[in-house]
Amino acid sequence: MAIQVLIPTPLQKFTADQSSVELEATSVDGLLEALEGRFPGILARLTDESGKLRRFLNVYVNSEDIRFLDNQATALADGDEVSIVPAVAGG
Amino acid sequence: MIAVSTSRFQYPTPQVGFNGSFYPALLACTNSCCRALTATLSRSTFTGLRCKECGHPYEASARHVCEDVCFGPLEVVYDYDAIRNRVSRASIEAGPTSIWRYREFLPIEGDPIDVGTGFTPLLKANRLARRLGLRNLYIKNDGVNMPTLSFKDRVVSVALTRARELGFTTVSCASTGNLANSTAAIAAHAGMECCVFIPSDLEMGKVLGTLIYNPTLMAVKGNYDQVNRLCSEVANTYGWGFVNINLRPYYSEGSKTLGYEVIEQLGWQLPDHIVAPLASGSLFTKIRKGFEEFIKVGLVDEKPVRFSGAQAEGCSPIAQAFAEGRDFITPVKPNTIAKSIAIGNPADGPYAIDLANRTKGTIAAVSDQEIIDGIKLLAETEGVFTETAGGTTIAVLKKLVEQGKIDPGETTVAYITGNGLKTTEAVASSVGEPHTIEPQLASFNAAWERAQSLHRASWEPIGA
Ligand SMILES: Cc1ncc(COP(=O)(O)O)c(C=O)c1O
Ligand SMILES: [Zn+2]
């Protein structure tokens, strides 16, 4: 279950400046755990104390916002691309 | 002041000594390093950035999220004592007739890029007011803003000034249309490289109104939220200044001037109620910040102002959350003629909801037909031709009056943020047609007869 994860600039200090990493996971929640396993400390940036993704972060699976899917329970399949994108202003 | 003598305008010299002791020593020196130093020390009133959520401080560089703690948005922090010491009503009134009369409240260090942005008309809208049943209605007309006829010229003037100070040579943005127009135009004026991104389904006027400045224009096959996500990824790898991404804290400050101008144009008073369109929600919250800052530095007396927001039903994530009493946004996929405000995942949505709630305002949505009717109503009663965002604002204004949510005597300001000539497609099929005639009196006479009877059929008296 190889998942490609796009890391935003502000988090690249955790990933040794890599803008994209490959991990194994079957759900978004699982992916968050896998990220923490590989890059200790990153989870606390991504989620609050209760494990919920921070409200100014958007997460997309193959370009679809996970809030249109199953949020953090969204299933992942081999070859999926997940991007983590901080909110930006408009338009 | 020597430091600003190359700009078009002479700024009033600060009256009291914030860094005042530097002036005598530096006045004599004209070499460029000292000019920059003078500009920095004497002019800037901002001290850095701060997370709006957790308060964590950051330096005033090109960054927009709280990367050390919580990913909240960053905001510019000012030294309000310094500002209070430097500005007065008189000093502002003596400044340029552009947003730069308020430069002490804006996050720049040196000379601004001044293309005449801002200080647009505030119209007393008596005929529209009478039609709606109001007595004190004003239209803030940013549809005639310079250089590209929308409020975005305010945010871009600030963002590109700051971009240049931070050393960027290429600027960019993700845009629903107006922001691209503005970024391309002001970049052209400033001699900066420009690459902008829009959804591929925008109106002709918005596309042409970008291309004419000859930037690189990327039309992305997707909606604005997809354009934005792509740009965030581009921003990760290209060292560009994205006005709405890494320059967002500076960009968004530009909208405060819509608050300052209304105060000044009302004779240094706050209105009772404002109605403004919401896309990302940034403009709405920054009008409020503008009001609060003028209160804070003593330029205007405090009073409660209600904030009401307008969205199109086909893209109303903020109005929906407001109606359901939620403080979080569920994103939507836009489907409306109001493309300029079609943002399905609005970053400042939670703040907009909070503001409407705290001020006893409301956030409402209207249909595409109501938006078209709103555009026509404003044009027919006030001679102001706005785009779909303005039609949304007028339609919501009308709806709120009908629902009793605006008191007829309240001083109400409706913010018209864009120009109708950019979105002619939206109204093309609802404005009728010219009477095509022969160059002969008889032909005219016959056509005039027909026109009169058509007119009588549709005519509805407006007031007495
Ligand atoms: C004409 C017009 N009005 C209003 C807005 C809303 O701006 P904001 O994203 O700050 O809410 C936009 C921006 O997209 C716009 O183009
Ligand atoms: Zn924070």
XYZ file of C-alpha atoms and ligand atoms in Angstrom:
572
model
C 0.000 0.000 0.000
C 2.448 2.683 -1.141
C 1.014 6.146 -0.702
C 2.672 9.264 -2.072
C 2.422 12.191 0.363
C 3.064 15.807 -0.679
C 4.571 17.765 2.194
C 4.040 21.555 2.354
C 7.091 23.778 2.811
C 6.406 24.547 6.493
C 6.609 20.831 7.325
C 9.628 19.994 5.252
C 11.926 20.642 8.173
C 10.566 17.365 9.587
C 11.162 15.470 6.355
C 14.762 16.517 5.722
C 13.502 18.979 3.092
C 11.754 16.326 1.036
C 8.616 17.721 -0.601
C 7.229 14.269 -1.246
C 7.532 11.011 0.726
C 6.259 7.475 0.247
C 4.556 5.599 3.094
C 2.392 2.560 3.734
C -1.144 3.101 5.039
C -4.751 2.051 4.453
C -6.496 5.189 5.752
C -5.773 8.851 6.373
C -5.564 8.198 10.110
C -3.153 5.351 9.438
C -1.113 7.652 7.227
C -0.842 10.240 10.000
C 0.530 7.529 12.308
C 2.961 6.351 9.660
C 4.154 9.935 9.185
C 4.818 10.262 12.915
C 6.639 6.910 12.890
C 8.988 8.103 10.187
C 9.215 11.767 11.187
C 8.773 12.086 14.956
C 7.105 15.331 16.014
C 5.181 15.936 12.815
C 1.858 14.619 14.182
C 1.617 17.322 16.821
C 1.752 19.910 14.048
C -0.898 18.211 11.974
C -3.428 17.381 14.662
C -4.696 18.823 17.925
C -4.604 17.044 21.301
C -7.647 14.937 20.423
C -6.081 13.669 17.215
C -8.260 15.792 14.930
C -6.592 17.458 11.961
C -6.071 21.151 12.658
C -8.841 23.265 11.262
C -6.658 25.383 9.005
C -5.168 22.345 7.262
C -6.692 20.797 4.159
C -5.963 17.201 3.211
C -6.667 15.860 -0.268
C -6.694 12.295 -1.554
C -6.118 12.287 -5.315
C -7.167 15.949 -5.402
C -10.419 15.416 -3.480
C -10.803 17.184 -0.125
C -11.238 14.466 2.508
C -14.217 16.406 3.868
C -16.030 15.273 0.694
C -14.910 11.718 1.510
C -14.776 10.052 4.951
C -12.592 12.653 6.643
C -9.787 11.002 8.579
C -11.361 7.566 8.088
C -11.000 7.917 4.304
C -9.572 4.676 2.901
C -6.343 4.733 0.922
C -5.288 2.400 -1.850
C -1.958 1.584 -3.432
C -0.801 4.456 -5.621
C -2.985 7.133 -4.015
C -1.563 10.614 -3.707
C -2.252 12.573 -0.545
C -1.534 16.280 -0.279
C -1.425 18.338 2.873
C -2.165 22.002 2.187
C -2.493 24.867 4.666
C -5.514 27.112 4.036
C -4.918 30.232 1.918
C -6.881 33.403 1.269
C -8.979 34.085 -1.764
C -9.832 35.062 -4.926
C 11.459 63.816 4.719
C 14.329 62.878 2.469
C 13.548 59.180 2.616
C 10.299 59.479 0.746
C 11.160 62.346 -1.536
C 11.200 60.139 -4.635
C 7.527 59.296 -4.277
C 4.760 61.272 -5.904
C 3.573 62.690 -2.639
C 5.023 64.354 0.345
C 3.972 62.588 3.492
C 3.369 64.624 6.583
C 6.343 64.527 8.900
C 5.668 62.629 12.097
C 4.891 65.055 14.876
C 6.317 63.256 17.851
C 9.543 61.419 18.228
C 9.129 57.746 17.390
C 12.701 57.208 16.253
C 12.694 60.940 15.771
C 16.253 61.260 16.935
C 17.446 59.497 13.810
C 16.306 62.167 11.419
C 18.932 64.867 11.900
C 21.826 62.465 11.441
C 20.396 60.800 8.383
C 18.883 63.787 6.658
C 22.224 64.775 5.232
C 23.054 61.365 3.863
C 21.746 60.480 0.430
C 23.468 57.216 -0.352
C 21.214 54.267 -0.933
C 22.047 52.230 2.158
C 21.092 55.097 4.415
C 17.949 55.753 2.424
C 16.873 52.195 3.007
C 17.762 52.444 6.664
C 15.880 55.691 7.104
C 12.890 54.221 5.380
C 12.950 51.211 7.649
C 13.505 53.015 10.888
C 11.356 56.031 10.323
C 8.517 54.744 8.242
C 7.424 51.269 9.160
C 4.976 50.867 11.986
C 4.704 47.099 11.919
C 6.814 44.900 14.074
C 6.289 41.387 12.775
C 3.734 38.652 12.271
C 1.680 36.726 14.794
C -0.550 33.649 14.660
C -4.202 34.661 14.819
C -5.024 31.410 16.640
C -2.287 30.829 19.198
C -0.406 34.146 19.204
C 2.990 32.653 18.340
C 5.269 35.412 16.918
C 7.117 35.295 13.596
C 9.364 37.730 11.769
C 7.909 39.800 8.937
C 9.017 37.536 6.075
C 7.105 35.747 3.316
C 5.188 33.226 5.377
C 1.510 32.781 6.034
C 0.871 29.938 8.437
C 1.863 29.205 12.004
C 4.350 26.530 11.096
C 5.881 26.160 14.559
C 2.615 25.404 16.345
C -0.868 25.232 14.895
C -1.101 26.152 11.182
C -3.334 29.097 11.995
C -3.140 32.143 9.708
C -0.513 34.791 10.456
C -1.393 38.443 10.889
C 0.661 41.622 10.852
C 1.401 43.193 14.238
C 1.717 46.986 14.579
C 3.051 49.411 17.106
C -0.184 51.331 17.715
C 1.489 53.830 20.021
C 3.749 54.815 17.157
C 0.803 55.099 14.802
C -1.194 57.158 17.300
C 1.724 59.561 17.616
C 2.050 60.004 13.897
C -1.438 60.272 12.480
C -4.304 62.669 12.920
C -7.416 63.354 10.884
C -5.591 66.334 9.403
C -2.474 64.377 8.452
C -4.583 61.741 6.717
C -6.653 64.352 4.899
C -3.437 65.956 3.657
C -2.198 62.663 2.194
C -2.552 61.297 -1.330
C -6.029 60.410 -2.632
C -5.208 56.722 -2.618
C -4.924 53.949 -0.058
C -1.478 55.309 0.760
C -2.996 58.145 2.792
C -3.281 55.346 5.385
C 0.226 54.041 4.909
C 0.999 54.137 8.632
C -1.590 51.356 8.984
C -0.136 49.242 6.186
C 2.736 46.721 6.372
C 5.344 48.324 4.145
C 8.749 49.791 4.912
C 9.673 52.050 2.012
C 7.988 53.732 -0.945
C 4.676 52.236 -1.983
C 3.726 51.172 -5.486
C 1.093 53.869 -5.955
C -1.088 53.369 -9.011
C -3.874 55.505 -7.594
C -5.598 52.616 -5.869
C -8.384 53.463 -3.450
C -10.332 56.471 -2.317
C -13.243 55.388 -4.483
C -16.636 57.149 -4.256
C -19.030 56.646 -1.361
C -22.429 57.379 -2.896
C -25.522 58.313 -0.938
C -27.900 55.898 -2.646
C -31.214 57.682 -2.234
C -33.091 56.096 -5.101
C -32.055 52.568 -4.215
C -32.805 53.317 -0.569
C -36.311 54.477 -1.396
C -36.910 51.409 -3.537
C -35.848 49.155 -0.663
C -37.465 51.128 2.121
C -34.303 52.478 3.728
C -33.363 56.046 4.603
C -29.580 56.091 5.033
C -28.010 53.852 2.457
C -24.542 54.290 0.967
C -22.758 52.470 -1.831
C -18.980 52.149 -1.553
C -18.126 51.841 -5.220
C -14.928 49.860 -5.723
C -16.161 48.953 -9.195
C -14.239 52.075 -10.237
C -11.096 51.278 -8.302
C -7.769 51.766 -10.054
C -6.177 50.247 -12.020
C -8.413 47.212 -12.641
C -11.864 48.114 -11.341
C -12.173 45.907 -8.276
C -11.267 46.042 -4.599
C -8.449 43.616 -5.336
C -6.300 46.566 -6.426
C -6.087 47.462 -2.730
C -4.741 44.109 -1.603
C -2.415 43.749 -4.568
C -0.929 47.250 -4.201
C 0.071 46.308 -0.670
C 1.173 42.756 -1.527
C 3.399 43.773 -4.436
C 4.943 46.649 -2.507
C 5.852 44.169 0.202
C 6.906 41.514 -2.344
C 9.423 43.956 -3.803
C 10.724 44.774 -0.334
C 11.168 41.083 0.394
C 13.191 40.688 -2.799
C 10.739 38.813 -5.037
C 11.102 39.388 -8.762
C 8.238 37.106 -9.831
C 4.740 37.419 -8.414
C 1.816 35.083 -8.735
C -1.658 34.270 -7.424
C -4.550 31.842 -7.569
C -7.536 33.861 -8.678
C -11.252 33.786 -9.372
C -10.568 36.549 -11.919
C -10.243 39.933 -10.294
C -7.103 39.131 -8.361
C -5.420 37.960 -11.578
C -6.387 41.228 -13.332
C -4.962 43.251 -10.515
C -1.773 41.250 -9.998
C -0.968 41.290 -13.723
C -1.606 45.042 -14.045
C 0.292 46.195 -10.996
C 3.167 43.792 -11.722
C 3.377 45.349 -15.197
C 3.543 48.814 -13.675
C 6.184 47.757 -11.178
C 8.206 45.850 -13.777
C 7.882 42.481 -12.042
C 7.574 39.081 -13.682
C 4.091 37.636 -13.329
C 2.522 34.185 -13.632
C -1.102 33.879 -12.550
C -3.537 30.985 -12.232
C -7.322 30.979 -12.816
C -10.034 28.362 -13.269
C -10.443 27.772 -17.017
C -14.170 28.644 -17.101
C -13.977 32.367 -16.246
C -15.764 35.169 -18.104
C -14.131 36.674 -21.206
C -13.646 40.052 -19.550
C -11.696 38.547 -16.683
C -9.468 36.482 -18.985
C -8.806 39.314 -21.431
C -8.395 41.742 -18.553
C -5.442 39.640 -17.430
C -3.902 38.735 -20.802
C -3.644 42.340 -21.940
C -0.861 42.954 -19.403
C 1.052 40.041 -20.952
C 1.753 37.894 -17.895
C 1.955 34.109 -18.119
C -1.633 32.997 -17.539
C -2.417 29.426 -16.495
C -6.069 28.451 -17.011
C -6.521 25.382 -14.831
C -9.174 22.804 -15.666
C -10.835 22.824 -12.291
C -12.556 25.040 -9.753
C -10.891 27.747 -7.673
C -10.189 25.433 -4.759
C -8.295 23.132 -7.097
C -6.392 26.094 -8.528
C -5.511 27.129 -5.017
C -4.257 23.681 -4.064
C -2.107 23.556 -7.178
C -0.677 26.985 -6.378
C 0.151 25.943 -2.832
C 2.170 23.123 -4.320
C 3.831 25.434 -6.854
C 4.632 27.821 -4.017
C 6.488 25.001 -2.267
C 8.997 24.694 -5.073
C 9.136 27.977 -6.994
C 10.555 30.960 -5.169
C 7.714 33.253 -6.166
C 5.683 35.716 -4.187
C 2.116 34.408 -4.240
C -0.008 37.319 -3.152
C -2.691 35.139 -1.594
C -0.378 32.431 -0.226
C 3.042 33.316 1.170
C 2.251 37.067 1.029
C -1.253 36.636 2.452
C -0.630 38.460 5.752
C 0.401 41.596 3.814
C -2.136 41.178 1.021
C -5.114 40.911 3.318
C -4.192 44.100 5.199
C -4.997 46.067 2.036
C -8.713 45.474 2.569
C -8.623 47.447 5.818
C -8.569 50.596 3.692
C -12.194 49.885 2.740
C -12.956 50.404 6.405
C -10.852 53.551 6.813
C -12.267 55.236 3.715
C -15.863 54.709 4.729
C -15.159 56.228 8.147
C -13.472 59.229 6.591
C -16.090 59.668 3.867
C -18.916 59.517 6.401
C -17.304 62.536 8.083
C -15.166 60.555 10.543
C -17.985 58.354 11.738
C -18.698 54.674 11.772
C -21.769 53.338 9.961
C -24.367 51.254 11.828
C -24.404 48.314 9.474
C -22.293 47.073 6.565
C -23.074 44.463 3.923
C -20.203 42.910 1.956
C -19.671 39.864 -0.271
C -17.847 36.814 1.077
C -15.559 34.542 -0.901
C -12.697 33.506 1.369
C -14.069 35.861 4.041
C -10.896 37.926 4.198
C -12.312 41.254 2.996
C -15.192 41.073 5.481
C -12.967 40.544 8.513
C -10.457 43.172 7.388
C -13.108 45.893 7.071
C -13.732 45.196 10.723
C -10.031 45.360 11.540
C -9.935 48.753 9.802
C -12.790 50.056 11.956
C -11.177 48.722 15.130
C -7.813 50.282 14.386
C -9.298 53.743 13.843
C -11.086 53.403 17.171
C -7.898 52.184 18.835
C -5.787 55.155 17.734
C -8.532 57.653 18.503
C -9.508 58.694 14.974
C -13.172 57.779 15.412
C -15.571 57.289 18.296
C -16.480 53.744 19.147
C -19.941 52.425 18.389
C -21.374 49.033 17.510
C -21.381 48.190 13.792
C -23.303 45.210 12.482
C -21.567 43.062 9.862
C -23.659 41.161 7.334
C -22.200 38.955 4.607
C -23.456 37.957 1.163
C -22.953 34.709 -0.732
C -24.408 33.069 -3.832
C -26.577 30.013 -3.130
C -24.484 28.028 -5.608
C -21.449 28.550 -3.379
C -22.517 29.356 0.150
C -20.452 27.332 2.621
C -20.249 30.269 5.048
C -23.966 31.115 4.861
C -24.826 27.448 5.376
C -22.610 27.118 8.418
C -24.046 30.367 9.800
C -27.632 29.182 9.284
C -26.891 25.904 11.030
C -25.130 27.572 13.938
C -21.835 25.852 13.139
C -18.462 27.478 13.698
C -16.689 25.269 11.155
C -16.995 25.186 7.387
C -18.049 22.213 5.329
C -16.582 22.848 1.881
C -18.804 22.818 -1.213
C -18.287 22.551 -4.968
C -19.246 25.875 -6.555
C -21.974 26.201 -9.158
C -23.026 29.824 -9.617
C -22.750 32.738 -12.038
C -21.003 34.646 -9.241
C -17.631 33.210 -10.213
C -15.578 35.914 -8.540
C -16.826 34.793 -5.135
C -17.023 31.069 -5.885
C -14.685 29.734 -3.228
C -15.922 26.428 -1.856
C -13.348 26.133 0.906
C -13.072 29.613 2.433
C -10.018 30.043 4.646
C -11.439 32.876 6.740
C -14.939 31.386 6.936
C -14.796 30.665 10.685
C -13.755 34.265 11.389
C -16.523 35.647 9.183
C -19.137 33.607 11.050
C -17.771 34.726 14.377
C -17.844 38.369 13.265
C -21.451 38.224 12.051
C -22.500 36.562 15.306
C -20.631 38.953 17.578
C -21.962 42.054 15.852
C -25.560 40.777 15.519
C -25.278 40.773 11.763
C -26.207 37.912 9.498
C -24.878 35.931 6.536
C -27.316 35.129 3.757
C -27.302 33.588 0.296
C -29.257 34.468 -2.858
C -30.019 32.674 -6.118
C -28.413 33.428 -9.476
C -31.658 35.060 -10.637
C -31.669 37.312 -7.572
C -28.036 38.220 -8.337
C -28.948 39.291 -11.880
C -31.893 41.282 -10.510
C -29.546 42.873 -7.978
C -27.125 43.978 -10.706
C -30.008 45.528 -12.670
C -31.559 47.167 -9.628
C -28.311 48.919 -8.694
C -27.744 50.032 -12.287
C -31.296 51.361 -12.760
C -31.534 53.174 -9.460
C -27.995 54.465 -8.969
C -26.193 54.340 -12.286
C -23.652 51.854 -10.963
C -22.950 48.766 -13.065
C -21.488 46.072 -10.867
C -20.427 42.523 -11.501
C -21.952 39.385 -10.013
C -20.329 39.874 -6.594
C -22.007 43.288 -6.327
C -25.294 41.815 -7.539
C -25.000 39.304 -4.706
C -24.455 42.088 -2.189
C -27.451 44.108 -3.417
C -29.687 41.029 -3.508
C -28.713 40.132 0.050
C -29.227 43.743 1.147
C -32.749 43.590 -0.293
C -33.427 40.265 1.364
C -32.249 41.496 4.760
C -34.488 44.566 4.511
C -37.446 42.355 3.621
C -36.688 40.123 6.589
C -36.544 43.117 8.903
C -32.854 42.572 9.591
C -31.895 46.108 8.599
C -33.523 48.979 10.448
C -34.705 51.586 7.880
C -32.966 54.411 9.743
C -29.613 52.673 10.152
C -26.656 54.140 8.303
C -25.971 51.178 6.068
C -23.028 50.775 3.694
C -23.133 48.198 0.891
C -19.686 47.361 -0.447
C -19.686 47.064 -4.237
C -16.403 45.345 -4.963
C -16.238 44.854 -8.738
C -17.252 46.195 -12.155
C -20.075 44.905 -14.364
C -18.226 45.275 -17.640
C -16.099 42.291 -16.630
C -19.047 39.903 -16.312
C -21.344 40.903 -19.164
C -22.214 37.247 -19.817
C -24.184 37.194 -16.580
C -26.665 39.828 -17.718
C -26.414 39.666 -21.529
C -29.719 37.836 -21.906
C -31.636 39.976 -19.407
C -30.979 43.557 -20.532
C -33.179 43.761 -23.623
C -31.953 44.877 -27.024
C -31.369 48.154 -28.829
C -33.992 49.341 -31.300
C -32.288 49.037 -34.636
C -33.656 51.670 -37.022
C -33.124 53.278 -40.424
C -31.529 56.739 -40.496
C -34.959 58.271 -41.135
C -37.360 60.185 -38.950
C -40.283 57.891 -39.781
C -38.327 54.866 -38.690
C -37.452 56.584 -35.429
C -41.068 57.692 -34.828
C -42.343 54.158 -35.203
C -39.625 52.714 -32.997
C -40.205 55.364 -30.309
C -43.913 54.433 -30.214
C -43.018 50.794 -29.722
C -40.424 51.649 -27.099
C -42.931 53.737 -25.156
C -45.508 50.985 -25.004
C -42.886 48.402 -24.037
C -41.658 50.726 -21.349
C -45.175 51.380 -19.990
C -45.703 47.628 -19.726
C -42.600 47.102 -17.582
C -42.531 50.400 -15.777
C -42.744 50.429 -12.048
C -42.614 53.790 -10.284
C -39.607 54.425 -8.047
C -40.633 56.698 -5.220
C -42.399 59.948 -6.005
C -15.427 41.314 -6.766
C -15.074 40.545 -5.537
N -15.739 40.796 -4.411
C -15.477 40.130 -3.278
C -14.517 39.149 -3.202
C -14.334 38.440 -1.897
O -13.102 38.516 -1.319
P -12.646 37.656 -0.057
O -12.000 36.408 -0.613
O -11.678 38.526 0.635
O -13.848 37.305 0.770
C -13.779 38.876 -4.357
C -12.651 37.927 -4.307
O -12.539 36.874 -4.684
C -14.069 39.566 -5.564
O -13.406 39.310 -6.696
Zn -0.502 29.251 15.905
